[in-house]
Short mmCIF file of C-alpha atoms in Angstrom, two decimals:
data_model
loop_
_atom_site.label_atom_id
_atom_site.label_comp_id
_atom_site.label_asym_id
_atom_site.label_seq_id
_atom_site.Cartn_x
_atom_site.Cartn_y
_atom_site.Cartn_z
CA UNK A 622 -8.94 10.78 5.54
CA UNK A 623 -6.75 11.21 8.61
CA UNK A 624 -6.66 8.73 10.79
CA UNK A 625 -7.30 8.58 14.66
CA UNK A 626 -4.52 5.41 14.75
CA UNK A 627 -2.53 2.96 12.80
CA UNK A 628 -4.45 0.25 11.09
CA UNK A 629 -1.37 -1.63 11.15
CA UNK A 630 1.07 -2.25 13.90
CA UNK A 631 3.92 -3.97 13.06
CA UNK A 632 5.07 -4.97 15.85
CA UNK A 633 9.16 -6.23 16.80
CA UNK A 634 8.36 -8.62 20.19
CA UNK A 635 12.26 -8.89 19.87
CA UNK A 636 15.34 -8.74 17.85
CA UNK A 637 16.64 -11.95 18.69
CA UNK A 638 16.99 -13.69 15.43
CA UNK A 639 18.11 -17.13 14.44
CA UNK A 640 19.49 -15.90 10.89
CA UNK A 641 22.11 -12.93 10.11
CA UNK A 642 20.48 -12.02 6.51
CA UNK A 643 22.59 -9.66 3.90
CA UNK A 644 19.16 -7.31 3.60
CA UNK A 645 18.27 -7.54 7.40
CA UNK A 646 17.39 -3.50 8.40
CA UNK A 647 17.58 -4.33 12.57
CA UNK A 648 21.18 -4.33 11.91
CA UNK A 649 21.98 -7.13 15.05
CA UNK A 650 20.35 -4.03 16.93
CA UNK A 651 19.49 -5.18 20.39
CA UNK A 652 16.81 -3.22 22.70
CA UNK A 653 15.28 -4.18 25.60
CA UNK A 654 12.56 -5.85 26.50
CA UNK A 655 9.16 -5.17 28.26
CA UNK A 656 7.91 -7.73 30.72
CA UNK A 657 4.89 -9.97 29.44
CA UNK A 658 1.94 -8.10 31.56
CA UNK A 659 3.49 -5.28 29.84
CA UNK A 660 3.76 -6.62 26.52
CA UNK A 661 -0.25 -7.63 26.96
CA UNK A 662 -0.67 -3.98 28.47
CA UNK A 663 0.11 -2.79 24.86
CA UNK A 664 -2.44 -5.27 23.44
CA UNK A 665 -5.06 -4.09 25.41
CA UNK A 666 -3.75 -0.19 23.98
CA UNK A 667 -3.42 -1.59 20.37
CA UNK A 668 -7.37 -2.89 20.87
CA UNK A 669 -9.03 0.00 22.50
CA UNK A 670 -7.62 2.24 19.71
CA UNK A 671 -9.34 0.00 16.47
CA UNK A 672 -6.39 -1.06 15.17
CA UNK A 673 -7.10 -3.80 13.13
CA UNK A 674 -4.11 -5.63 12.10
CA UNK A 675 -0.99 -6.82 14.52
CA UNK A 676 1.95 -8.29 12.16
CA UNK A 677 4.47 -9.87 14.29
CA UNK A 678 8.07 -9.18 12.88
CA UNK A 679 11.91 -9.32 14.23
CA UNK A 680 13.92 -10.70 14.84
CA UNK A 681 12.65 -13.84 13.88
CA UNK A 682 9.11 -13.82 16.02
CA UNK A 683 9.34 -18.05 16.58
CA UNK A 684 12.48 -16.88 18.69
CA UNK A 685 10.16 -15.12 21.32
CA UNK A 686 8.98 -17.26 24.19
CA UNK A 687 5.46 -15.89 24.48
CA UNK A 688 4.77 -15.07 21.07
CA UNK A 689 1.51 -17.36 21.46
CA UNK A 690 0.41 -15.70 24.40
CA UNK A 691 0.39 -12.58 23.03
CA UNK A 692 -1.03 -13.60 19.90
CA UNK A 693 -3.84 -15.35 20.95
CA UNK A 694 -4.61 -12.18 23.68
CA UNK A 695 -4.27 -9.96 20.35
CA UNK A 696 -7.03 -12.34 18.47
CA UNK A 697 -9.11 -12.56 21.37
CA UNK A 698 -9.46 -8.61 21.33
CA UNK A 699 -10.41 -8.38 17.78
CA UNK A 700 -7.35 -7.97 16.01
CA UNK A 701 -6.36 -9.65 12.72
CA UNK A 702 -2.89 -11.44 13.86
CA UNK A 703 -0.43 -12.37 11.36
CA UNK A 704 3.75 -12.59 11.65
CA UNK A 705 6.75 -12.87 9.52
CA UNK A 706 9.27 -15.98 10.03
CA UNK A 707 12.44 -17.49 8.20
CA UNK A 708 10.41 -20.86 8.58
CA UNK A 709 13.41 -22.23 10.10
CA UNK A 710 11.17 -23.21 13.64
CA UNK A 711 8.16 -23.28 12.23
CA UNK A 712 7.69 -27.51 12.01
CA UNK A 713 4.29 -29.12 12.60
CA UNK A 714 3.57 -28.23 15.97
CA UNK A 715 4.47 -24.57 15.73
CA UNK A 716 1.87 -24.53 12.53
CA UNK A 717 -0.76 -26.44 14.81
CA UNK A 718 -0.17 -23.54 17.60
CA UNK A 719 0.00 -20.95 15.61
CA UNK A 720 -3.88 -22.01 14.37
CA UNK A 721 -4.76 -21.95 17.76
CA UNK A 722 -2.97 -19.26 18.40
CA UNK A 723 -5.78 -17.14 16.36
CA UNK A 724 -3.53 -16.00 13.46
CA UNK A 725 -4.74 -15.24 10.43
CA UNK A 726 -2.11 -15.84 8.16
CA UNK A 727 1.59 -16.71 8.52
CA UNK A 728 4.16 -14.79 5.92
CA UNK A 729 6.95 -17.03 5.36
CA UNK A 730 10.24 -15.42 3.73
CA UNK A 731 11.39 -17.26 0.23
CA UNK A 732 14.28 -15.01 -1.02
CA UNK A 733 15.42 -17.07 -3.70
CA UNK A 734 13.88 -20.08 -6.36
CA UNK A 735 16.98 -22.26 -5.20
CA UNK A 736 18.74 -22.99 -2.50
CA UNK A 737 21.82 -21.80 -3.33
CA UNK A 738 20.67 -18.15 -3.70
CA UNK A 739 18.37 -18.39 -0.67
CA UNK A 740 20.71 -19.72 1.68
CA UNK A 741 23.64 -17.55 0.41
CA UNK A 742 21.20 -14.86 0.96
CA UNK A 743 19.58 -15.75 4.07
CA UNK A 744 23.42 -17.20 5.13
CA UNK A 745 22.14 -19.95 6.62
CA UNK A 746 22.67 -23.30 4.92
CA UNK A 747 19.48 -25.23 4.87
CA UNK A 748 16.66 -22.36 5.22
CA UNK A 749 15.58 -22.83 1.54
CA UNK A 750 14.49 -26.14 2.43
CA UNK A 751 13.15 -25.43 5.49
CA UNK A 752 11.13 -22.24 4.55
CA UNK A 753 9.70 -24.71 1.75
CA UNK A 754 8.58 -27.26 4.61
CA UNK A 755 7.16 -24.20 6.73
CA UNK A 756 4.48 -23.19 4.00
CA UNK A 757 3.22 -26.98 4.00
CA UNK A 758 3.38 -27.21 7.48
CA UNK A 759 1.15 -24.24 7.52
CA UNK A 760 -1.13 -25.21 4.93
CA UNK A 761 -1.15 -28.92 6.56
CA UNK A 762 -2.58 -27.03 9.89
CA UNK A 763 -5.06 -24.96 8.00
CA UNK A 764 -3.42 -21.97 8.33
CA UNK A 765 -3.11 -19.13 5.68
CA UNK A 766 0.39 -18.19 4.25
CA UNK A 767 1.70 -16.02 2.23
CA UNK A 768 5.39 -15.05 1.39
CA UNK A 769 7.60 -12.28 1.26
CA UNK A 770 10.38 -12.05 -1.59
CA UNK A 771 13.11 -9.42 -0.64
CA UNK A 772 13.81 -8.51 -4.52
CA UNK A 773 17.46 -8.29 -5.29
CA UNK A 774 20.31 -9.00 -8.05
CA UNK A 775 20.45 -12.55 -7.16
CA UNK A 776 17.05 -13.53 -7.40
CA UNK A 777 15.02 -10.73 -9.54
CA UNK A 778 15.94 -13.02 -12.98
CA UNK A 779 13.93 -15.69 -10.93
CA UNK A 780 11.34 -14.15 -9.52
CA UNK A 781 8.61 -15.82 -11.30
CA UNK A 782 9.94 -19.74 -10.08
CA UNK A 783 9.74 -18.21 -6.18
CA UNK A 784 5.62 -17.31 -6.81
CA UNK A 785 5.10 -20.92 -7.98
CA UNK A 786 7.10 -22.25 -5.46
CA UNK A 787 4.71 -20.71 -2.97
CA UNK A 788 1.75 -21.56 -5.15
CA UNK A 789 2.11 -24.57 -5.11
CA UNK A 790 2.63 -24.76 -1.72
CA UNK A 791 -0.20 -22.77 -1.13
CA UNK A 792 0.51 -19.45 -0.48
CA UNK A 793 -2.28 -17.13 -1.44
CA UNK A 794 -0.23 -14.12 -1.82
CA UNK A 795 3.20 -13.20 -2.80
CA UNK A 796 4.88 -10.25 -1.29
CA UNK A 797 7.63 -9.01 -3.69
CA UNK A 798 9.32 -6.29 -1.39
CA UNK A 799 11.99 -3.98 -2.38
CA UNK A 800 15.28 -4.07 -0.94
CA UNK A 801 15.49 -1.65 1.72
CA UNK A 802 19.03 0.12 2.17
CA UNK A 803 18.72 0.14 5.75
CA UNK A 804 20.80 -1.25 8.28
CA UNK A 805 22.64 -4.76 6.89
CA UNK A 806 21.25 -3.65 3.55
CA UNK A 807 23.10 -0.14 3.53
CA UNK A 808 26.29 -2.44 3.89
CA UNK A 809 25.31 -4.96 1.31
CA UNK A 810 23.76 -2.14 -1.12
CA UNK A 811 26.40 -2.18 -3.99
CA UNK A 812 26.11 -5.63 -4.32
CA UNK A 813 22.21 -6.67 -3.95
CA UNK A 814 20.30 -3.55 -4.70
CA UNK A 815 19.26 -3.01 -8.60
CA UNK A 816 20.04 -0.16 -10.14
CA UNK A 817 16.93 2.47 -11.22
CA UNK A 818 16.76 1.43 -14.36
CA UNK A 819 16.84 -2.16 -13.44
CA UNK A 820 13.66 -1.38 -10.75
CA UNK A 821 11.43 0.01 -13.41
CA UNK A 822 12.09 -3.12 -15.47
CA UNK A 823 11.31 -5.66 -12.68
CA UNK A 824 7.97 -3.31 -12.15
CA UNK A 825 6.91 -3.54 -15.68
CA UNK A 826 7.69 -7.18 -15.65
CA UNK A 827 5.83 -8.08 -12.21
CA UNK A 828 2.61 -6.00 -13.29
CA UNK A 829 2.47 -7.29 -16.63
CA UNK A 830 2.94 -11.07 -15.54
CA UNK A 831 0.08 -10.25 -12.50
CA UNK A 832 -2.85 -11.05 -14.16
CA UNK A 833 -1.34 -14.58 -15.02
CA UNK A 834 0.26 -15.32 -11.80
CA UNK A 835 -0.14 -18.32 -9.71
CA UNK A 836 -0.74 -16.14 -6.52
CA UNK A 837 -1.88 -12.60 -5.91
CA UNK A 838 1.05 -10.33 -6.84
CA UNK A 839 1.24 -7.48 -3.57
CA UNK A 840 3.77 -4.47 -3.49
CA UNK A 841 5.17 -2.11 -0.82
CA UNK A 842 6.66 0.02 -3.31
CA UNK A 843 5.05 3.70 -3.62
CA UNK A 844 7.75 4.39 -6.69
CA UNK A 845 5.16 2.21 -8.62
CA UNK A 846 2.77 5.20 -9.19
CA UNK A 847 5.18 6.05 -12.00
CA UNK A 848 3.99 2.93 -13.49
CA UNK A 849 0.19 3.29 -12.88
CA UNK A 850 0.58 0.42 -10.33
CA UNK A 851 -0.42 1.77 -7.26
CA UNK A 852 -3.13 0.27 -5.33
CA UNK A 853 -6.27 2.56 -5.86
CA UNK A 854 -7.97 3.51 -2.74
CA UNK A 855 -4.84 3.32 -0.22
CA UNK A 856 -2.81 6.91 0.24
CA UNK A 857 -0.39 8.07 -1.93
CA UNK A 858 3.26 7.58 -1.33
CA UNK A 859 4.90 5.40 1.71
CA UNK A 860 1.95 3.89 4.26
CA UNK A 861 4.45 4.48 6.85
CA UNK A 862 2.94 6.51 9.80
CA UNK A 863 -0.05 7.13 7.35
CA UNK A 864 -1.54 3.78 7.84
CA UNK A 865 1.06 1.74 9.77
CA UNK A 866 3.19 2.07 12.21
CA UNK A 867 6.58 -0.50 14.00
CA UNK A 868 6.37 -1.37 17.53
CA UNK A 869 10.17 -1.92 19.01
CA UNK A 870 10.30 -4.63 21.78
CA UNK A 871 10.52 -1.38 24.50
CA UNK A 872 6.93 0.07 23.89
CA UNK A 873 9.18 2.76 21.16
CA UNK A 874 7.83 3.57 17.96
CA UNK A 875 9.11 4.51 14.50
CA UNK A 876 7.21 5.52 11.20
CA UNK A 877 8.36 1.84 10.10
CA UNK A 878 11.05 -0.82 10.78
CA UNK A 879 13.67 1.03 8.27
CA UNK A 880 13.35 4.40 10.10
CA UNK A 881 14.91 4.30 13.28
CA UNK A 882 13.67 7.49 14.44
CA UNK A 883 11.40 7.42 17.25
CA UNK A 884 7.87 8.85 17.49
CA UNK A 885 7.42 8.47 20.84
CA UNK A 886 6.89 4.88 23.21
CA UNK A 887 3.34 3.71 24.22
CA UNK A 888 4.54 3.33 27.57
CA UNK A 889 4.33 7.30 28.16
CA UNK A 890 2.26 7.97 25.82
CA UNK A 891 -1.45 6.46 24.70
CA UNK A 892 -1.17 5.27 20.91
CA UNK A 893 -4.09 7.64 19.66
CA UNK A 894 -2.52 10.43 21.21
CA UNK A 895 1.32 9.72 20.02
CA UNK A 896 -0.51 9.15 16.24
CA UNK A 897 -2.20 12.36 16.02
CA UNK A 898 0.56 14.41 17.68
CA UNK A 899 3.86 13.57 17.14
CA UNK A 900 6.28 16.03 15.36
CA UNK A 901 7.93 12.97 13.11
CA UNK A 902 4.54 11.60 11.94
CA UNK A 903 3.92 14.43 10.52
CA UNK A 904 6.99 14.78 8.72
CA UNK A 905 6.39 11.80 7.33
CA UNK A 906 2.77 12.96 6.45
CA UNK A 907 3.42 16.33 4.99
CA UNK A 908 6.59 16.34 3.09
CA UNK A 909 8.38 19.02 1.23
CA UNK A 910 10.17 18.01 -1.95
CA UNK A 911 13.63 17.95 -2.25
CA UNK A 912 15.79 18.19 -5.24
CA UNK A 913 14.31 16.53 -8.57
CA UNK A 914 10.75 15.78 -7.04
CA UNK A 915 10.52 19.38 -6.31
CA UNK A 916 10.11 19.61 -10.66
CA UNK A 917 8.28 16.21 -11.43
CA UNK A 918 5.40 15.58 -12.79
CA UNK A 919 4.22 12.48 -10.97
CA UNK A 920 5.28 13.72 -7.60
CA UNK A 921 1.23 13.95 -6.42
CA UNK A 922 1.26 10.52 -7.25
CA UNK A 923 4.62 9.07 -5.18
CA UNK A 924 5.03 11.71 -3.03
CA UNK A 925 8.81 11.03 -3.49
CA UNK A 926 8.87 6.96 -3.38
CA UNK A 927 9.59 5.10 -0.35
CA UNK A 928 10.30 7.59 2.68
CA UNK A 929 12.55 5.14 4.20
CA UNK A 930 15.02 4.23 1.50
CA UNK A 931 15.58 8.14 1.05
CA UNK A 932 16.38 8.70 4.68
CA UNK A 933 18.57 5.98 4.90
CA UNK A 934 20.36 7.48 1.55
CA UNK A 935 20.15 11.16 2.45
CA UNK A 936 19.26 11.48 6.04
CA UNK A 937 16.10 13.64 4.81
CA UNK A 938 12.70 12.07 4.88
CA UNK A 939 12.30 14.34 1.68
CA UNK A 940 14.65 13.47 -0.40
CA UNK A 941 13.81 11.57 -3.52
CA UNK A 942 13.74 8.22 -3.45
CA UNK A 943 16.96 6.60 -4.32
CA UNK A 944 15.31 3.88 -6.80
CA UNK A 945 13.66 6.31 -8.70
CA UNK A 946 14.28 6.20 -12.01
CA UNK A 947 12.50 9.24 -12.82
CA UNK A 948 14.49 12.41 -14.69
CA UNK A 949 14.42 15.80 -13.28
CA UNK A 950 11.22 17.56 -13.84
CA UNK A 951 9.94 14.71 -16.73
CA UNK A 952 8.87 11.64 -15.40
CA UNK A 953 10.63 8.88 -17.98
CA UNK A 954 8.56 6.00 -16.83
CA UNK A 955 5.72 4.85 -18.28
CA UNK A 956 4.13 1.11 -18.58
CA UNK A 957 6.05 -1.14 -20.13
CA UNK B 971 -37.11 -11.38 5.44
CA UNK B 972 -33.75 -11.56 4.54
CA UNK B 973 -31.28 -9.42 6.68
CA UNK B 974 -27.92 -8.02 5.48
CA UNK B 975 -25.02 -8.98 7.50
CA UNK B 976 -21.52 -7.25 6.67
CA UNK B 977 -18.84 -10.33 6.43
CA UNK B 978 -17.09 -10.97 9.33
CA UNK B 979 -13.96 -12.03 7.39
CA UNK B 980 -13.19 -8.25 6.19
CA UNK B 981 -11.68 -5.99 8.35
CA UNK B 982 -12.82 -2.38 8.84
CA UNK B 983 -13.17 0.68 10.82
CA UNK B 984 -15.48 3.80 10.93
CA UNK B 985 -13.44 7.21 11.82
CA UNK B 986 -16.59 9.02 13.53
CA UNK B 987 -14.51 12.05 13.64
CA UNK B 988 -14.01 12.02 9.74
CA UNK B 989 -18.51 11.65 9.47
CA UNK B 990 -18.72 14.92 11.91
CA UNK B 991 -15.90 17.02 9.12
CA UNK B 992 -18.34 15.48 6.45
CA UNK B 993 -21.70 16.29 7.70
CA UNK B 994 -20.24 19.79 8.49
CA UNK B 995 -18.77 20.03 4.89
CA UNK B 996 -22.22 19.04 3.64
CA UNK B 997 -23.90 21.77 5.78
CA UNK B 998 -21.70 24.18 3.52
CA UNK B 999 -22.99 23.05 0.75
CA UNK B 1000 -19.42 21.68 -0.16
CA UNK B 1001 -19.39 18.95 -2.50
CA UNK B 1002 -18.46 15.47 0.14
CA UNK B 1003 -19.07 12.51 -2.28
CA UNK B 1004 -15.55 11.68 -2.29
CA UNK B 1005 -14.73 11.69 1.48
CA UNK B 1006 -14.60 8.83 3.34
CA UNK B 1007 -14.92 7.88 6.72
CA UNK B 1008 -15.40 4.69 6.83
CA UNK B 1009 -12.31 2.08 6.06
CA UNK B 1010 -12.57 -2.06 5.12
CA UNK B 1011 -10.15 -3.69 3.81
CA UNK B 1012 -10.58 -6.54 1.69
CA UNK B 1013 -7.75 -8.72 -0.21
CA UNK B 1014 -5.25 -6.71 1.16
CA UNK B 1015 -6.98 -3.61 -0.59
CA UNK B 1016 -7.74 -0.82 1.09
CA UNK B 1017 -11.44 0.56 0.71
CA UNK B 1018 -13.20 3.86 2.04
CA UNK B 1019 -16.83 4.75 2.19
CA UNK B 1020 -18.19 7.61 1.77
CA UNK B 1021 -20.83 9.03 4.40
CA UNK B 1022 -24.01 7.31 2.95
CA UNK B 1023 -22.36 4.02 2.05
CA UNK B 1024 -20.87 4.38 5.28
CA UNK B 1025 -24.25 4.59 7.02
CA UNK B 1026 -25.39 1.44 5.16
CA UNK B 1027 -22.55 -0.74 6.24
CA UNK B 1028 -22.79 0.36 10.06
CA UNK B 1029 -26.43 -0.52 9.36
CA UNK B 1030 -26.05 -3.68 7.98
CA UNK B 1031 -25.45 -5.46 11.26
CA UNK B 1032 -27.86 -8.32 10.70
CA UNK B 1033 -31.16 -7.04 11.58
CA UNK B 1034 -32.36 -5.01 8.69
CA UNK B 1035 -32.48 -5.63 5.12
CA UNK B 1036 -32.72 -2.85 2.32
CA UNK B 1037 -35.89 -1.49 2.33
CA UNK B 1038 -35.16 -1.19 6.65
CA UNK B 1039 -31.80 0.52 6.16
CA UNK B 1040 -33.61 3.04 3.65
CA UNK B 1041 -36.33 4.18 5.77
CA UNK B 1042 -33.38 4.57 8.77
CA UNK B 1043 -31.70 6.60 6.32
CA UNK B 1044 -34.61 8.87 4.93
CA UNK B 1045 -35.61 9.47 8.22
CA UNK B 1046 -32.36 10.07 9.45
CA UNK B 1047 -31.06 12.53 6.59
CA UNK B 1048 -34.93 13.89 5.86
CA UNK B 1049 -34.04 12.92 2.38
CA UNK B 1050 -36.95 11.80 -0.55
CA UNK B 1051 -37.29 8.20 0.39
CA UNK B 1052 -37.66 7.19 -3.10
CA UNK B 1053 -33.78 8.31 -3.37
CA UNK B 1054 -32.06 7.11 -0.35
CA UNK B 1055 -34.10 3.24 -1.63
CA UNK B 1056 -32.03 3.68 -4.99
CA UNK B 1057 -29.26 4.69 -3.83
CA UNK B 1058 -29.24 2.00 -0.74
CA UNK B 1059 -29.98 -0.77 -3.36
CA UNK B 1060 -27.29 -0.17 -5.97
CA UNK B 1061 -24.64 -0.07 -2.91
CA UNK B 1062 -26.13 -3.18 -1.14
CA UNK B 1063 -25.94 -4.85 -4.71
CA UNK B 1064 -22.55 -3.91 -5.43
CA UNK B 1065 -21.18 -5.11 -2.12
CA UNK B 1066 -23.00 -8.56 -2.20
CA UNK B 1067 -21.16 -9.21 -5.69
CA UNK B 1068 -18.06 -8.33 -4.07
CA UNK B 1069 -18.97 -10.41 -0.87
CA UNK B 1070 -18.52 -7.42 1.17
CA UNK B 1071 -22.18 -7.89 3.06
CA UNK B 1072 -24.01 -11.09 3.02
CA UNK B 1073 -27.85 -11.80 2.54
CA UNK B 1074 -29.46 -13.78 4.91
CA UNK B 1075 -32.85 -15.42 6.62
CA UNK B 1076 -33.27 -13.74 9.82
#
């Protein structure tokens, strides 16, 4: 089914940020940004097209000055409001406004089960503990959390011990991304980023160990239709300008936060109208593939991987994914 | 009587340009069980519904209960009544054991 807009808008209020992380994609990027009546302008845009959720990303989103105002306009309209945060300003009272701020769940980032690899990660001395006393400050203020594990060769040994850390501190859901080589990432690739191989054996691990885990187990990774993991009943291959699409802090718009290619900006353009007719949308829609997807046999399924991870290896949207661990023309994965 | 009520908690969206393509498909005799043009998501899982289930969920707005959202239906798609009821009831069931719609007193 196509679309008439986004479900998702992921939205960048700002990229001011608190942290400098090794993974971060915004790559200190600065842009700038629109005036609140604006910024609510865009709310009003996001709520007369249906879209029904808002996720408030960065930068780090507690860094914005009206990120309550604009939440609580975005819940008022109907939306389902939810943000991503480092935790580190997100005490008490920032978990008792964000309640009545409308959202409807708070991601908090947990990129390591200790604090050594967290901080070191995060390069910020003290964020492990203080991302730990954001998800009870949440869950003290009756708010819903989740978190988001960046996956790399620090932490994927650990993996596990970061779900029950957020189990137990109440987090429904654990997000185990995969590390994006985009931006900061690119830089740190070599060093953080698992090889194929290594990918397909986290997968089998993750998807095996779901039905046992402490929280719900949720992946971004469209590469997992070579294990038989996708989601049934969402679209095959990246979400990215399918379902979803990033908001920059200056009304632009990209496919997704690791694609800085712009579709368009909602300040020239209405958001159904920029969905159903821009040129790089439908790129990302109706790819061609490139080099060993062009032979595979599971290519219906992934539609070469993640879209954004080839572009930032290849500069092609339709390249194959660079974790793919896939040969050319035989698919070697299978469940493990 | 108790009304059906779809749960507030899920979010969802009907695509009323998707039910035209479908009811035009169906006038061509094409087969349209699998398209969907109505979206919910629930647990994070994305969900479509096909045109009749999608009829019954835009229905199910608190002021009808099975046998009511049949007879809209049968009259709506001139369809044997006896049908639409079965096929209205085995949805309605399956989405009140998911906790998709909710049963209510009116």
């Amino acid at each position: 089914m196509e679309l008439t807009a986004p479900l998702t808008v992921n939205w960048t209020l700002s990229y001011t940020c608190n942290f400098s992380c090794r993974h971060c994609y915004s790559r200190g990027q600065a842009r700038p940004e629109l005036p609140l009546e604006r910024v609510l302008g865009l709310v009003e845009e996001l709520a007369r097209c249906r879209v029904l959720f808002v996720n408030f990303g960065g930068g780090e989103p507690l860094c914005y000055p009206h990120l309550w105002e604009v939440a609580r306009a975005a819940a008022d309209r109907g939306l389902r409001v939810s943000m991503n945060t480092n935790g580190w300003l997100l005490d008490a009272e920032a978990a008792r406004r964000a309640r009545a701020a409308g959202f409807a769940s708070v991601g908090v980032s947990l990129d390591g089960a200790t604090a050594e690899v967290h901080d070191a990660f995060r390069a910020r001395p003290g964020s492990f503990d203080r991302a730990l006393a954001a998800l009870e400050h949440l869950r003290d203020a009756g708010v819903a959390s989740t978190v988001s594990a960046v996956i790399h060769r620090n932490n994927v040994g650990s993996y596990r011990r970061i779900v029950e850390l957020a189990a137990e501190r109440g987090a429904a859901t654990v997000y185990l991304h995969n590390f994006k080589c985009a931006g900061r990432g690119a830089e740190n690739r070599t060093e953080l980023d698992l090889s194929p191989g290594e990918w397909r054996a986290f997968y089998g691990d993750a998807l095996a160990w779901r039905p046992r885990a402490p929280a719900e187990l949720a992946f971004d990774d469209p590469i997992l239709a070579l294990l038989g993991g996708a989601d049934p009943g969402a679209v095959k291959g990246s979400t990215c300008g399918k379902l979803s699409l990033h908001l920059e802090p200056d009304g632009e718009v990209t496919p997704c936060g690791f694609i800085p290619v712009s579709a368009g900006n909602l300040i020239d353009q209405p958001l159904d109208v920029l969905w159903s007719t821009s040129p790089v949308l439908r790129k990302m829609r109706e790819k061609t593939p490139e080099g060993k997807c062009r032979s595979c046999g599971v290519y219906g399924e992934c539609l070469g991987g993640c879209t954004a991870r080839a572009f930032a290896a290849t500069g092609s949207f339709n390249a194959p994914d660079p974790h793919c661990w896939a040969g050319n023309g035989r698919p070697q994965g299978g469940p493990s | 009587m108790t009304v059906l009520r779809r749960n507030p908690s899920l979010a969802w969206r009907d695509e009323p340009g998707a039910r035209e393509r479908i009811l035009a498909a169906l006038e061509r005799s094409e087969d349209v069980a699998d398209e969907g043009w109505v979206i919910l998501v629930h647990a994070g899982r994305m969900h479509q519904l096909n045109l009749l289930a999608g009829e019954i969920w835009l229905l199910a707005d608190g002021t009808r209960d099975a046998a009511a959202i049949a007879a809209e239906l049968a009259g709506r798609y001139d369809a044997p009544a006896d049908e639409i009821r079965k096929d209205v009831e085995a949805f309605v069931a399956e989405c009140l054991s998911r906790g998709w719609l909710v049963a209510e007193d009116a």
